[in-house]
Short mmCIF file of C-alpha atoms and ligand atoms in Angstrom, two decimals:
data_model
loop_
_atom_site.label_atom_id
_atom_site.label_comp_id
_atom_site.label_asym_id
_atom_site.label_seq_id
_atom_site.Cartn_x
_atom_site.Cartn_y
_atom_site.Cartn_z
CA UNK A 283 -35.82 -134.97 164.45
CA UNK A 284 -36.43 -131.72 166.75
CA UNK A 285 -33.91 -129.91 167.78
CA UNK A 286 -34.22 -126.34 170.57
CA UNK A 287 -31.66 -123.54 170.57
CA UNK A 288 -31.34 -122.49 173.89
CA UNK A 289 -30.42 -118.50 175.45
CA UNK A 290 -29.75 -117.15 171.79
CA UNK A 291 -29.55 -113.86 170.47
CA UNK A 292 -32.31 -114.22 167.61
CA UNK A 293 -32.04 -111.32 164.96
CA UNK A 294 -34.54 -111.19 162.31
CA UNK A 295 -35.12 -108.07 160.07
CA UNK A 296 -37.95 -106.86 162.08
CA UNK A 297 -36.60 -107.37 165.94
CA UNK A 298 -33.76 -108.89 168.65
CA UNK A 299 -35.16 -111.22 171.18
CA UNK A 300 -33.35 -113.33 173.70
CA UNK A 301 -34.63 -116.94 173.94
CA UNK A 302 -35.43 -120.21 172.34
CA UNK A 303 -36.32 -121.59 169.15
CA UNK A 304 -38.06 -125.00 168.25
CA UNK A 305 -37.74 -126.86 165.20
CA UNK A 306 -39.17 -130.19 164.57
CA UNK A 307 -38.90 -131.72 160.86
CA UNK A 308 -37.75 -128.76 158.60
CA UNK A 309 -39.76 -126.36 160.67
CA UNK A 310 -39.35 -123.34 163.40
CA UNK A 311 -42.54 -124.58 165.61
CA UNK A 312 -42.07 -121.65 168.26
CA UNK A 313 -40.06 -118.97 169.67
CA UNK A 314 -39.69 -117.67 173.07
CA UNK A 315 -38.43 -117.83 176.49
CA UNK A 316 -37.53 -121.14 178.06
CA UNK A 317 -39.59 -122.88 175.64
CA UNK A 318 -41.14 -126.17 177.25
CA UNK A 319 -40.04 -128.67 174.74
CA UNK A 320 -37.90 -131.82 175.24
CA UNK A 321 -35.73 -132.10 172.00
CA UNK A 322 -33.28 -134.92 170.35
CA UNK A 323 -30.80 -132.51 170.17
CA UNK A 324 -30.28 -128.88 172.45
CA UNK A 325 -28.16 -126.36 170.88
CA UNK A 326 -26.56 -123.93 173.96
CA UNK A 327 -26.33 -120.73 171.89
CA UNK A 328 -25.31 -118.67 175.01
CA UNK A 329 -23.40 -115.35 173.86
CA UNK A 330 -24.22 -116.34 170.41
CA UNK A 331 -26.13 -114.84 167.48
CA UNK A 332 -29.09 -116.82 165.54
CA UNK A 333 -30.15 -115.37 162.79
CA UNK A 334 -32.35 -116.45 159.55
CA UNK A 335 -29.49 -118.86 156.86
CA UNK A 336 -28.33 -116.25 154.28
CA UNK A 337 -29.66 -116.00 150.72
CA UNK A 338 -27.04 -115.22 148.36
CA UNK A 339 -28.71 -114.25 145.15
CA UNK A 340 -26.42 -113.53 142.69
CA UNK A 341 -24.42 -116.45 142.05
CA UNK A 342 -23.07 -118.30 138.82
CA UNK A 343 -22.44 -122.19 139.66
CA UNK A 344 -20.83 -124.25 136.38
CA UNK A 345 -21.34 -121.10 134.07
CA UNK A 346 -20.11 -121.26 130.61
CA UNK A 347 -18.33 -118.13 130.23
CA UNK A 348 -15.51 -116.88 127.93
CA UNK A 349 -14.92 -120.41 126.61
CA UNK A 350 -14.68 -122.14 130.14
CA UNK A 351 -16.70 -122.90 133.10
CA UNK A 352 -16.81 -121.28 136.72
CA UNK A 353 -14.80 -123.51 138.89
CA UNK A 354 -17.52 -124.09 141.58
CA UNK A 355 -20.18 -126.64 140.89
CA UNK A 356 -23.72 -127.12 142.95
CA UNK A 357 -22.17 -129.76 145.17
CA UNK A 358 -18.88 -127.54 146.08
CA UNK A 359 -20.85 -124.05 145.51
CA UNK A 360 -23.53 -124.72 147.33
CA UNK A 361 -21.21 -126.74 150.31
CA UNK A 362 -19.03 -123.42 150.10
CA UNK A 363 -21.85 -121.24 150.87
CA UNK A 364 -23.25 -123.55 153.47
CA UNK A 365 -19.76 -122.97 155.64
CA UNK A 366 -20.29 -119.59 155.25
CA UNK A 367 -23.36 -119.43 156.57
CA UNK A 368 -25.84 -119.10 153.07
CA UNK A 369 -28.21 -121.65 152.65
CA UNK A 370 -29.84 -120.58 149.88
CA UNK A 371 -28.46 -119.29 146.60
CA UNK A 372 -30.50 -118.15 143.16
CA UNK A 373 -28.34 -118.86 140.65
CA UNK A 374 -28.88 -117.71 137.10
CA UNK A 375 -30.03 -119.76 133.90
CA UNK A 376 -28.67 -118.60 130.68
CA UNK A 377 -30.73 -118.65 127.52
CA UNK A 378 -28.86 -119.54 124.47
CA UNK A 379 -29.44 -116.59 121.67
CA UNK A 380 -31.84 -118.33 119.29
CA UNK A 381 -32.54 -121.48 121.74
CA UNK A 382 -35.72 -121.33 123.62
CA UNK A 383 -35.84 -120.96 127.59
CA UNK A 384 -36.88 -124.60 127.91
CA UNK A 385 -33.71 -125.67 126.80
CA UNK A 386 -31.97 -124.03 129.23
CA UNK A 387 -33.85 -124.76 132.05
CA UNK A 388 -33.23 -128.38 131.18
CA UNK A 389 -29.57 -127.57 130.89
CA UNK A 390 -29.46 -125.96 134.60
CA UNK A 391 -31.96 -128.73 136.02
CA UNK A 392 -29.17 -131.38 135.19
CA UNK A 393 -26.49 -129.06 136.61
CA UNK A 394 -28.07 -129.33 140.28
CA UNK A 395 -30.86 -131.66 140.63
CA UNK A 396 -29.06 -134.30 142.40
CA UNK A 397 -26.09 -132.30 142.88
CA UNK A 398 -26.96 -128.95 145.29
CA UNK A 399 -26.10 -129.80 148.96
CA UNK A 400 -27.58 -126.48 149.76
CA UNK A 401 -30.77 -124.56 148.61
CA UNK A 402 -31.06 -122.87 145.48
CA UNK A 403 -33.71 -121.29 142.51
CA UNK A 404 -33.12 -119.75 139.43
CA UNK A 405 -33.23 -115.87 137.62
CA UNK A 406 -33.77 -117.08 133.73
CA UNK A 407 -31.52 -114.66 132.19
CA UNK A 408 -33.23 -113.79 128.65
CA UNK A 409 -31.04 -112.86 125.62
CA UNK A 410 -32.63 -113.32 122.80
CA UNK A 411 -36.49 -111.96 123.38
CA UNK A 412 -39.41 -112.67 120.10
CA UNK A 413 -43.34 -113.95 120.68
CA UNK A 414 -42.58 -117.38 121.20
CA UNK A 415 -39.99 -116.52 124.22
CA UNK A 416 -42.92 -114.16 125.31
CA UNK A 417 -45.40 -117.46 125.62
CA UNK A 418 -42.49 -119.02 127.67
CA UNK A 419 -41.91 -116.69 130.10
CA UNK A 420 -45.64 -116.77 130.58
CA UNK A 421 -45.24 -120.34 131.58
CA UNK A 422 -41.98 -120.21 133.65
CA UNK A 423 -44.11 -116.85 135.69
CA UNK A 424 -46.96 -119.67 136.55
CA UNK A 425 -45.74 -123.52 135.89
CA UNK A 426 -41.89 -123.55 137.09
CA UNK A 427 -41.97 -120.76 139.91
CA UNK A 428 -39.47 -118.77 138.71
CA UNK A 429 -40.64 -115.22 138.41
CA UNK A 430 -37.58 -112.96 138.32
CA UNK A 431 -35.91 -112.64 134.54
CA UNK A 432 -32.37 -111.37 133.83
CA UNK A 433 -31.90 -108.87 131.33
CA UNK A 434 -28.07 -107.27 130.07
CA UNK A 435 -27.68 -104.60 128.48
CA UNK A 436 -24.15 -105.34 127.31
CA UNK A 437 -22.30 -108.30 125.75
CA UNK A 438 -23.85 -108.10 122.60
CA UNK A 439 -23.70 -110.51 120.02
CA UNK A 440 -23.69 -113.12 123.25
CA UNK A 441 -26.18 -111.95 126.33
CA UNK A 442 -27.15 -108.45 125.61
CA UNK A 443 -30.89 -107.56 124.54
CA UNK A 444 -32.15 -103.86 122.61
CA UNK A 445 -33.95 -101.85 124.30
CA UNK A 446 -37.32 -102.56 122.10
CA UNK A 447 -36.68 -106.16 123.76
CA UNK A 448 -36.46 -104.80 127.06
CA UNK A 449 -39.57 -102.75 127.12
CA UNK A 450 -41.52 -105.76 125.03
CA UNK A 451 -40.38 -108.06 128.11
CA UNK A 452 -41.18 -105.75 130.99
CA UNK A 453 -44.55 -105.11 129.38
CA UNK A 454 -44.87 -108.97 129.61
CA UNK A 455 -43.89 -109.20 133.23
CA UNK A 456 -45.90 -106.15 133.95
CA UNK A 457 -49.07 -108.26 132.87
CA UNK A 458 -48.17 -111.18 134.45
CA UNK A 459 -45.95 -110.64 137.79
CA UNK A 460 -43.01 -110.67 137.22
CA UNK A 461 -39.67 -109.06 138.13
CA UNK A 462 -37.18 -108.13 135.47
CA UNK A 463 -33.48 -107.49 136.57
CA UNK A 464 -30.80 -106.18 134.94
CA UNK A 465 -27.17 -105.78 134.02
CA UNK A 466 -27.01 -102.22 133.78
CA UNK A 467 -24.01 -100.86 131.44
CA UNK A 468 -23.60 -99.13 127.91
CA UNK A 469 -22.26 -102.25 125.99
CA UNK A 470 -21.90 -100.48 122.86
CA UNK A 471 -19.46 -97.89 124.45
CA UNK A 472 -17.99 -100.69 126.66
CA UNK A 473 -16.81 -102.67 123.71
CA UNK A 474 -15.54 -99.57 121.77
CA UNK A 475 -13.29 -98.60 124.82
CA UNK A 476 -11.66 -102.16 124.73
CA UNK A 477 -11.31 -102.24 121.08
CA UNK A 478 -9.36 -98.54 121.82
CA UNK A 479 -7.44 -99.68 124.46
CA UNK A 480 -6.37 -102.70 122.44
CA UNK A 481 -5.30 -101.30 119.85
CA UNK A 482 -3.06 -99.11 121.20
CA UNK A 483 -1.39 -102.30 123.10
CA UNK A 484 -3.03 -101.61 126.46
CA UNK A 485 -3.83 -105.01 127.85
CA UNK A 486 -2.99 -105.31 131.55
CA UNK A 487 -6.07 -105.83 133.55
CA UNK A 488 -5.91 -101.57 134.83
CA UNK A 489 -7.45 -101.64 131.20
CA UNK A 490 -10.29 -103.96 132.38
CA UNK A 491 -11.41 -101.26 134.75
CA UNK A 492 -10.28 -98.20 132.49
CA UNK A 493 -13.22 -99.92 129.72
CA UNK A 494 -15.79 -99.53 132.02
CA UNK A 495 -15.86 -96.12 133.72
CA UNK A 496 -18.97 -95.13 135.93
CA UNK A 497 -21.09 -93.09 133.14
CA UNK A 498 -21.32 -96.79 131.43
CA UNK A 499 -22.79 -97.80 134.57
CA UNK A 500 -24.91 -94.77 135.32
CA UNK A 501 -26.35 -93.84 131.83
CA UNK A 502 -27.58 -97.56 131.38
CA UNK A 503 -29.11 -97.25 134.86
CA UNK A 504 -30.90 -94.37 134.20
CA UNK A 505 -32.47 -95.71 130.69
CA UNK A 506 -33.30 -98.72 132.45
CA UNK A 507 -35.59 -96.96 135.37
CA UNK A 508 -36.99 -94.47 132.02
CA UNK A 509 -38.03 -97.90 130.64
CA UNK A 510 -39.26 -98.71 134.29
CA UNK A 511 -41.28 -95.50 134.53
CA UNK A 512 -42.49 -95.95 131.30
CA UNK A 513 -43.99 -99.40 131.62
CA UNK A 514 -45.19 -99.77 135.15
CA UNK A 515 -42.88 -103.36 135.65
CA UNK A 516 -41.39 -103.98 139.04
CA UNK A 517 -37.11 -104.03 137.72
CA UNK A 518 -34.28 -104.41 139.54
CA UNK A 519 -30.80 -103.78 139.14
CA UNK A 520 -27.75 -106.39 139.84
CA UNK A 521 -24.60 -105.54 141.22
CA UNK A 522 -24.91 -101.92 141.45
CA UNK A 523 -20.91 -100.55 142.06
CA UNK A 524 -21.02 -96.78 142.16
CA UNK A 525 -23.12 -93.48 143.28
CA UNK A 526 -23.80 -92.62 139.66
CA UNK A 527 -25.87 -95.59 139.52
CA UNK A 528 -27.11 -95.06 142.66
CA UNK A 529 -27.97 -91.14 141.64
CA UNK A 530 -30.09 -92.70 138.84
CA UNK A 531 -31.96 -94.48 141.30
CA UNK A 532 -32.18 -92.21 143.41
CA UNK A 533 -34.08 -89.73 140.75
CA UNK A 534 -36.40 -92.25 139.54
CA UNK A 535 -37.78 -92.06 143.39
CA UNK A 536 -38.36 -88.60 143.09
CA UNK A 537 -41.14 -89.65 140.51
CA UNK A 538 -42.48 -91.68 143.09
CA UNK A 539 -40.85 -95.06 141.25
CA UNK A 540 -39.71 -97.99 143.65
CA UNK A 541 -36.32 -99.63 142.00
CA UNK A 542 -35.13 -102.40 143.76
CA UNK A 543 -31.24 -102.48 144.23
CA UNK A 544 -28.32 -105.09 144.88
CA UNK A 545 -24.95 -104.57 145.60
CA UNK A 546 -22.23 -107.14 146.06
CA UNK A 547 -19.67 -107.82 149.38
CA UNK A 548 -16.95 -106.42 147.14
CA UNK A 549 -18.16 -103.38 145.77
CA UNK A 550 -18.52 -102.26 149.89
CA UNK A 551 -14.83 -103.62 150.43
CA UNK A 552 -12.86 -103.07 148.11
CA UNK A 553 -11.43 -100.43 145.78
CA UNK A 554 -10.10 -100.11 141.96
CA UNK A 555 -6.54 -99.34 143.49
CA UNK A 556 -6.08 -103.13 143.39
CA UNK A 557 -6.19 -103.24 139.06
CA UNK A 558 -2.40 -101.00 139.49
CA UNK A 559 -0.46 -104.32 139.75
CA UNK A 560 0.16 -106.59 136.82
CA UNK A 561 -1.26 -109.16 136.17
CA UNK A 562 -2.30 -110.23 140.06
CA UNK A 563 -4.84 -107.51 139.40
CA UNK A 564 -6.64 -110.47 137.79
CA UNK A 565 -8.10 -111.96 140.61
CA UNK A 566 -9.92 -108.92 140.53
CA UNK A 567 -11.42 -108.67 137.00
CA UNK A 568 -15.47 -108.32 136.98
CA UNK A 569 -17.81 -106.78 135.44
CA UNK A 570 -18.84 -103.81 136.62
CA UNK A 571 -14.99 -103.71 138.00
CA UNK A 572 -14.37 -102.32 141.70
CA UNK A 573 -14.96 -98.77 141.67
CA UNK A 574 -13.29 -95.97 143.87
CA UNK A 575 -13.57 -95.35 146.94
CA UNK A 576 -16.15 -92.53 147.00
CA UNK A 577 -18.46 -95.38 145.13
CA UNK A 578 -18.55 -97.56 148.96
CA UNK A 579 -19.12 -94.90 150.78
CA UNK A 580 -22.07 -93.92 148.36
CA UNK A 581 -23.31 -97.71 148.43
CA UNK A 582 -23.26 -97.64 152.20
CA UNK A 583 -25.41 -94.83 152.41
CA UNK A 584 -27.51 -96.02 150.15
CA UNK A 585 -27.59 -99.24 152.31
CA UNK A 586 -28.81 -96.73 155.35
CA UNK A 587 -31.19 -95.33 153.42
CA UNK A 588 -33.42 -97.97 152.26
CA UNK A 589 -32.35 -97.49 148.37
CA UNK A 590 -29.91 -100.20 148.27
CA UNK A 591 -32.40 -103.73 149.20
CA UNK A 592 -30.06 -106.40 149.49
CA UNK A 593 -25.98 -107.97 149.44
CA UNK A 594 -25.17 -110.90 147.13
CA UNK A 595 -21.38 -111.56 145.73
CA UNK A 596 -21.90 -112.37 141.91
CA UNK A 597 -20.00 -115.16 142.87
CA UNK A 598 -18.05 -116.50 139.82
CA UNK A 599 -14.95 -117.95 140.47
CA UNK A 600 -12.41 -118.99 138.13
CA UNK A 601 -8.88 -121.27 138.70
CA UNK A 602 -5.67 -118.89 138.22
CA UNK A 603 -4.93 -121.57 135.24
CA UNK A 604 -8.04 -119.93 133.75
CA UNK A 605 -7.53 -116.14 134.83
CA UNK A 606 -4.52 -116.88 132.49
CA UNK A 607 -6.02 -117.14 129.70
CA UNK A 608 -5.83 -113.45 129.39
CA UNK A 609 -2.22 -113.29 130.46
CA UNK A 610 -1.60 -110.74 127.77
CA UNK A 611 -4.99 -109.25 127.05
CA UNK A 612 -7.34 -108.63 130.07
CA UNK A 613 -10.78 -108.70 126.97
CA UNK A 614 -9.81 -112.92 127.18
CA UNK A 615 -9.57 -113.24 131.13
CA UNK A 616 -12.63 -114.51 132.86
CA UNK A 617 -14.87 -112.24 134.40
CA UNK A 618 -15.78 -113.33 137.78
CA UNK A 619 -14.34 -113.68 141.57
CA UNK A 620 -14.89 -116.27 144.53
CA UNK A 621 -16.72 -114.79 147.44
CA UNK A 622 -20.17 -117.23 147.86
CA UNK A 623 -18.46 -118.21 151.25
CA UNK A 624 -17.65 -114.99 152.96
CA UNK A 625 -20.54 -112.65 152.50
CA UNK A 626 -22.20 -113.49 155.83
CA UNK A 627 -18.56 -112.70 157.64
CA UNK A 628 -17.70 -109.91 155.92
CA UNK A 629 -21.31 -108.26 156.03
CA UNK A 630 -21.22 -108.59 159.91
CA UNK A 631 -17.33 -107.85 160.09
CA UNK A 632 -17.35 -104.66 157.72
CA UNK A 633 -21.28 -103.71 157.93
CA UNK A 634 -22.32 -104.25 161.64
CA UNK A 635 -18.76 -103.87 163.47
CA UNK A 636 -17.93 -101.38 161.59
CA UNK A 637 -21.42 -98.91 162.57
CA UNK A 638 -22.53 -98.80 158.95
CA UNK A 639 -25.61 -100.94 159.63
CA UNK A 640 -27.30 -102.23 162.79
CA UNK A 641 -28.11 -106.10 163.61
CA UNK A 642 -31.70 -106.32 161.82
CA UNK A 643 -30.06 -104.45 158.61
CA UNK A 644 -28.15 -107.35 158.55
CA UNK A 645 -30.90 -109.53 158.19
CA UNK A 646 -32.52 -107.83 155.85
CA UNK A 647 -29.67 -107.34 153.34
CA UNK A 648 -28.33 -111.13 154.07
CA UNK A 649 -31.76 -112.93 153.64
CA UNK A 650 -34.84 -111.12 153.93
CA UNK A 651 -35.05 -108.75 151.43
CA UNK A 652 -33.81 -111.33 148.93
CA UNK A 653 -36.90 -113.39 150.07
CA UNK A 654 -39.14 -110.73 149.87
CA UNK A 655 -38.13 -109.50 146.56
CA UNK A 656 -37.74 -112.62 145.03
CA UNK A 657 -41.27 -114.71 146.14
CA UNK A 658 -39.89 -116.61 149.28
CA UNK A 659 -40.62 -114.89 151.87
CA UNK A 660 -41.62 -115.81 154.78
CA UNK A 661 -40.22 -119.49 153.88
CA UNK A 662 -37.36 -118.30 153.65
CA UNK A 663 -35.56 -114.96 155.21
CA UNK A 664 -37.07 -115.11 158.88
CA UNK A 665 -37.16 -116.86 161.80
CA UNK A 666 -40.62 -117.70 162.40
CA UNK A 667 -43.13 -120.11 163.29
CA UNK A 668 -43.81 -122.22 159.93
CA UNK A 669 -40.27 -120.80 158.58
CA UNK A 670 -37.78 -123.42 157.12
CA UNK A 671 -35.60 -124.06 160.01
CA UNK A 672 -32.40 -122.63 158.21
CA UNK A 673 -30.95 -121.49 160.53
CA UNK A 674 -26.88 -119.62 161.02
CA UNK A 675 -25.30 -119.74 165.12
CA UNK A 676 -23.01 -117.72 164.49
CA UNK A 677 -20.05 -116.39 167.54
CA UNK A 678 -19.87 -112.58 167.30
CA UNK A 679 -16.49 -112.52 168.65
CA UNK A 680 -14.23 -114.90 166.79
CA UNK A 681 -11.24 -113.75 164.85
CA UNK A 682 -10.32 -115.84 162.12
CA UNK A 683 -8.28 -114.84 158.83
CA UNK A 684 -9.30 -115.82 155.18
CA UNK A 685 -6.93 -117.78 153.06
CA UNK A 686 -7.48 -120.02 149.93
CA UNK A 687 -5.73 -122.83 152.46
CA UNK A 688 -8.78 -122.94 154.29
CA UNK A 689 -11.80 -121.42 152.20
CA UNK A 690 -13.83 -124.31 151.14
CA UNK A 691 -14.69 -122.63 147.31
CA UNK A 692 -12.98 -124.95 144.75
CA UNK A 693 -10.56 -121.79 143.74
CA UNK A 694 -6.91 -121.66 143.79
CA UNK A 695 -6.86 -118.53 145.47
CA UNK A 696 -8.28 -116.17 147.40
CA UNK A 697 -9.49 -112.46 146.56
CA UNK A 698 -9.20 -111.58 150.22
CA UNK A 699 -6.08 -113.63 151.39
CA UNK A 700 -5.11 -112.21 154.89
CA UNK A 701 -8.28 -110.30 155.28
CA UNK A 702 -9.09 -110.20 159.38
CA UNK A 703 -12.56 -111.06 160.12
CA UNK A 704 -14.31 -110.84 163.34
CA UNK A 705 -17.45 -112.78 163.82
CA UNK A 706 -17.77 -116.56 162.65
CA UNK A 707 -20.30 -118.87 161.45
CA UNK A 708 -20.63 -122.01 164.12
CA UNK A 709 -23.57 -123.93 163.12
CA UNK A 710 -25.58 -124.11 159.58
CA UNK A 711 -28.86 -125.58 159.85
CA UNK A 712 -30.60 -126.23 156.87
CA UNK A 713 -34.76 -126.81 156.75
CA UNK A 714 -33.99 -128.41 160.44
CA UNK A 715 -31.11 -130.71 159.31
CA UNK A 716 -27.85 -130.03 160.51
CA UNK A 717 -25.54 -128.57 157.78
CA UNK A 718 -22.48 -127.33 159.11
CA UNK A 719 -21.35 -128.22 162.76
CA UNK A 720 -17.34 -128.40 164.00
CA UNK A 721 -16.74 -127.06 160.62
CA UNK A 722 -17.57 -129.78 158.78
CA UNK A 723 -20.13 -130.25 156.39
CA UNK A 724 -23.09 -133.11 157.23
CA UNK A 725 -25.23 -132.96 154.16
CA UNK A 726 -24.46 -134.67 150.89
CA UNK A 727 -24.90 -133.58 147.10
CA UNK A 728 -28.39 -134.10 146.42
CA UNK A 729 -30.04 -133.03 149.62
CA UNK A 730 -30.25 -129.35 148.20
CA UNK A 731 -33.62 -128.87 147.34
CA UNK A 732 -35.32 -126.73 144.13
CA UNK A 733 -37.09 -123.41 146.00
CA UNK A 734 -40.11 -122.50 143.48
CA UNK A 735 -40.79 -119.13 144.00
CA UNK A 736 -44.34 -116.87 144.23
CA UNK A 737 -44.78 -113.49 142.51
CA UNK A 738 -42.65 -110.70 144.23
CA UNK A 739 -44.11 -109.33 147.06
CA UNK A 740 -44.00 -105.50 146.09
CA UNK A 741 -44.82 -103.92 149.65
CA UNK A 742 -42.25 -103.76 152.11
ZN1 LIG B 1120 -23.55 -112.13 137.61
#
């Protein structure tokens, strides 16, 4: 099938250009004026943004967490982000402590081959690093294209890894080209704070938020880029929420380092004001929590200067039903919130409109960077002659409002119920097929395809 845009505003990182764009098969052909080309089908996209499908790459789909699962699956994760305008999401692979990585990439395989609607790859999160895990990251690096390999330096006894580990793994990667990310607080002092605030019968979720105060956040930052420095490995940090973080960063540059950086949607948006009501405060419970608002303003200038790389949401949602389980002890709710369908909206409603970040920002913290980082790129992230046609429309000047009665995230409720957005997501196409059109999804489970990825591309 071929299909031409017509008249569009096309955005990539690098430019705007008004004009056309070709796809035939899963493929952009060309771009330009009033292309030549008859097509089956011709897209008016007069007044209209086109832009590259967003990569959301922080996501947890069917994660085993706390005893449950996050409520979104491939099929309605990935069909989620595909309203939203993502067509791509790298979700991450959890290795059991004392399991190999094999195992769990056999786990995740049977979680979304057959199942994704939309695209997706894999971080392999590593928690439990020896010799023989060494050999299999090896392999993953150049058999399974997946090149990027979570590390956290908290929840120990479950996820978290020393810091011998650490440098022993990005020592590995160094060698061998690959990217090691991280979740970057003090676990030790993190768990001692809760076991404090516990005992002295402080359980609403304020207490969530009160465990994990910015040094946590900052200190472990910092050690991570010393470890960085130390071993020459390209590292990046997850879900940065606050300018202490950012400050650590921010030094390891003046040592001439290059630490790559991710926020999420929410740590822009919202604030840690929302944790003062009972137990509603809930729907708000992560990890790192929402910070203050002195912490957005630092992310957004971060954003403007080229030290924060790239958006994703951490999406991880979880059914009220489950957020109960912690009812009356915020250490036994869920850690997560549902956001995998907004992030294009709200980037271009809070980022653009609001004259933190201009149109090709956009495109770079949406999808590009997250391609270039993370071996994709230019498959995926641009618009571009031999690009996979994925593709957003999207109508700069629509108001709509979010509400769990129309959200398409299998979640209960919303984090951002009421929330006025401007700007909405028309038409999805996915490598040239059309995803999302009259808001209504067009592609089944299954059609979501495995994205190997290359070795990070380091210069940018
Ligand atoms: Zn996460």
């Amino acid at each position: 099938m071929s299909i031409l845009i017509t008249h569009g505003k096309i955005v990539t990182a690098s430019e705007i250009f008004e004009g056309d764009v070709y796809i035939e098969g899963e493929q952009v052909v060309a771009i330009g004026k009033n292309l030549p080309y008859q097509a089956d089908w011709v897209i008016n996209a007069t007044d209209k943004l086109v832009f590259p499908g967003g990569i959301d790459l922080h996501v947890h789909l069917s994660l085993p967490f706390m005893g449950t699962f996050s409520s979104d699956d491939y099929t309605t994760g990935t069909r989620a982000a595909l309203f939203g305008g993502t067509t791509s999401v790298i979700d991450f692979i959890i290795q059991t402590q004392g399991d190999t990585l094999h195992n769990a990439l056999k786990t995740w395989q049977e979680k979304s081959i057959g199942k994704a609607i939309g695209d997706y790859s894999y971080h392999m999160a590593v928690t439990d690093f020896n010799a023989e895990v060494a050999k299999e990251v090896v392999d993953f690096i150049e058999k399974e294209g997946i090149t990027s390999f979570k590390t956290f330096m908290a929840y120990k006894g479950a996820l978290m890894i020393d810091d011998g580990q650490m440098v022993q793994l990005m020592q590995v990667l160094k060698e061998h080209g690959g990217m090691i990310t991280v979740h970057a607080t003090n676990g030790d002092m993190i768990d001692s704070l809760i076991a404090q605030h516990r005992s002295e019968g402080k359980l609403s979720p304020l207490y969530h938020y009160l465990s994990q105060p910015e040094v946590t956040e900052a200190e472990a930052s910092a050690r991570f880029c010393d470890m960085l420095y130390y071993t020459g490995c390209p590292g990046y940090i997850v879900h940065m929420t606050c300018e202490g973080a950012l400050n650590a960063v921010r030094k390891a540059t003046q040592r001439n380092q290059k630490v790559y950086v991710e926020t999420c949607s929410q740590y822009l948006m919202l604030d840690a004001s929302l944790y003062e009501q009972n137990f509603e405060g809930a729907k708000w419970v992560m990890s790192p929590p929402l910070r203050q608002k002195k912490d957005q303003a630092a992310l957004w200038a971060g954003i403007q200067q080229g030290l924060v790389h790239a958006v994703g949401t951490d999406h991880c949602p979880f059914m009220w039903e489950q957020k109960k389980m912690g009812l009356n002890d915020f250490s036994k709710i869920p850690n997560g919130h549902p956001a995998i369908e907004h992030r294009m909206e709200f980037m271009f409603s809070e980022g653009v409109l609001k004259g933190h970040i201009s149109l090709e920002k956009y495109v770079e913290l949406t999808s590009a960077n997250a391609a270039k980082i993370f071996g994709m790129y230019p498959r995926k992230g641009t618009i571009a002659p031999g690009s996979d046609a994925d593709i957003v429309i999207f109508d700069p000047h629509k108001k709509h409002t979010i509400s769990a009665a129309s959200h398409h995230m299998n979640v209960d409720y919303s984090a951002y119920e009421g929330w006025e957005v401007t700007g909405k997501v028309e038409t999805v196409l996915l490598r040239g097929n059309v995803a999302i059109e009259n808001n209504d999804c067009h592609l089944e489970a299954g059609f979501g395809k495995f994205i190997p990825r290359n070795k990070a591309t380091m210069h940018f």
